[in-house]
């Protein structure tokens, strides 16, 4: 069966769920709380940990992936 193109909502969930240790359920919680991918990556670690299920380690992972400068080896 042909898969319909992903909705914007599904794409947002996919992007957020690809952060370290953030699955689909947590991605949905983060999106519900912050309303956009941009707001999630701009949030502080402290703000991120206000979402149930997001601890310090997960918040650090989001910050590191979204802020660390890209260096191609």
XYZ file of C-alpha atoms in Angstrom:
73
model
C 0.000 0.000 0.000
C 1.193 3.504 -0.795
C 2.026 5.479 2.302
C 0.520 8.937 2.342
C 3.067 11.737 2.656
C 3.894 12.530 6.271
C 1.977 15.429 7.723
C 3.856 18.415 9.145
C 2.843 17.138 12.587
C 4.378 13.698 11.874
C 7.554 15.306 10.552
C 7.855 17.442 13.701
C 7.403 14.312 15.839
C 10.017 12.491 13.748
C 12.594 15.291 14.140
C 12.130 15.596 17.907
C 12.016 11.810 18.446
C 15.438 11.496 16.799
C 17.165 13.324 19.696
C 19.103 10.961 22.019
C 16.789 8.877 24.247
C 13.695 10.772 23.088
C 11.147 8.370 21.661
C 7.905 9.179 19.895
C 5.856 9.507 23.095
C 8.289 11.949 24.674
C 8.561 13.864 21.395
C 4.784 14.368 21.469
C 4.962 15.576 25.095
C 7.749 18.029 24.236
C 5.808 19.345 21.226
C 2.627 19.685 23.282
C 4.537 21.646 25.922
C 6.701 23.872 23.702
C 4.461 24.003 20.578
C 7.314 23.968 18.024
C 10.634 22.316 17.210
C 12.314 25.738 17.361
C 11.061 26.383 20.890
C 12.314 22.958 22.002
C 15.857 23.556 20.734
C 15.825 27.097 22.135
C 14.645 25.986 25.584
C 17.097 25.820 28.475
C 17.947 22.482 30.100
C 15.917 23.609 33.090
C 12.865 24.344 30.930
C 13.220 20.998 29.140
C 13.224 19.067 32.427
C 9.810 20.560 33.289
C 8.333 18.098 30.774
C 7.472 14.834 32.504
C 9.901 12.095 31.488
C 12.673 14.507 30.503
C 15.507 14.329 32.995
C 18.828 16.122 33.081
C 20.505 13.561 30.804
C 17.845 13.833 28.082
C 17.802 17.633 28.316
C 21.614 17.683 27.956
C 21.340 15.442 24.885
C 18.897 17.818 23.190
C 21.106 20.828 23.964
C 24.302 19.109 22.808
C 22.888 17.910 19.493
C 21.209 21.232 18.706
C 24.057 23.533 19.799
C 27.343 21.735 19.178
C 29.165 22.994 16.127
C 29.221 20.503 13.252
C 32.663 19.141 12.513
C 33.059 16.651 9.717
C 35.888 14.245 10.485
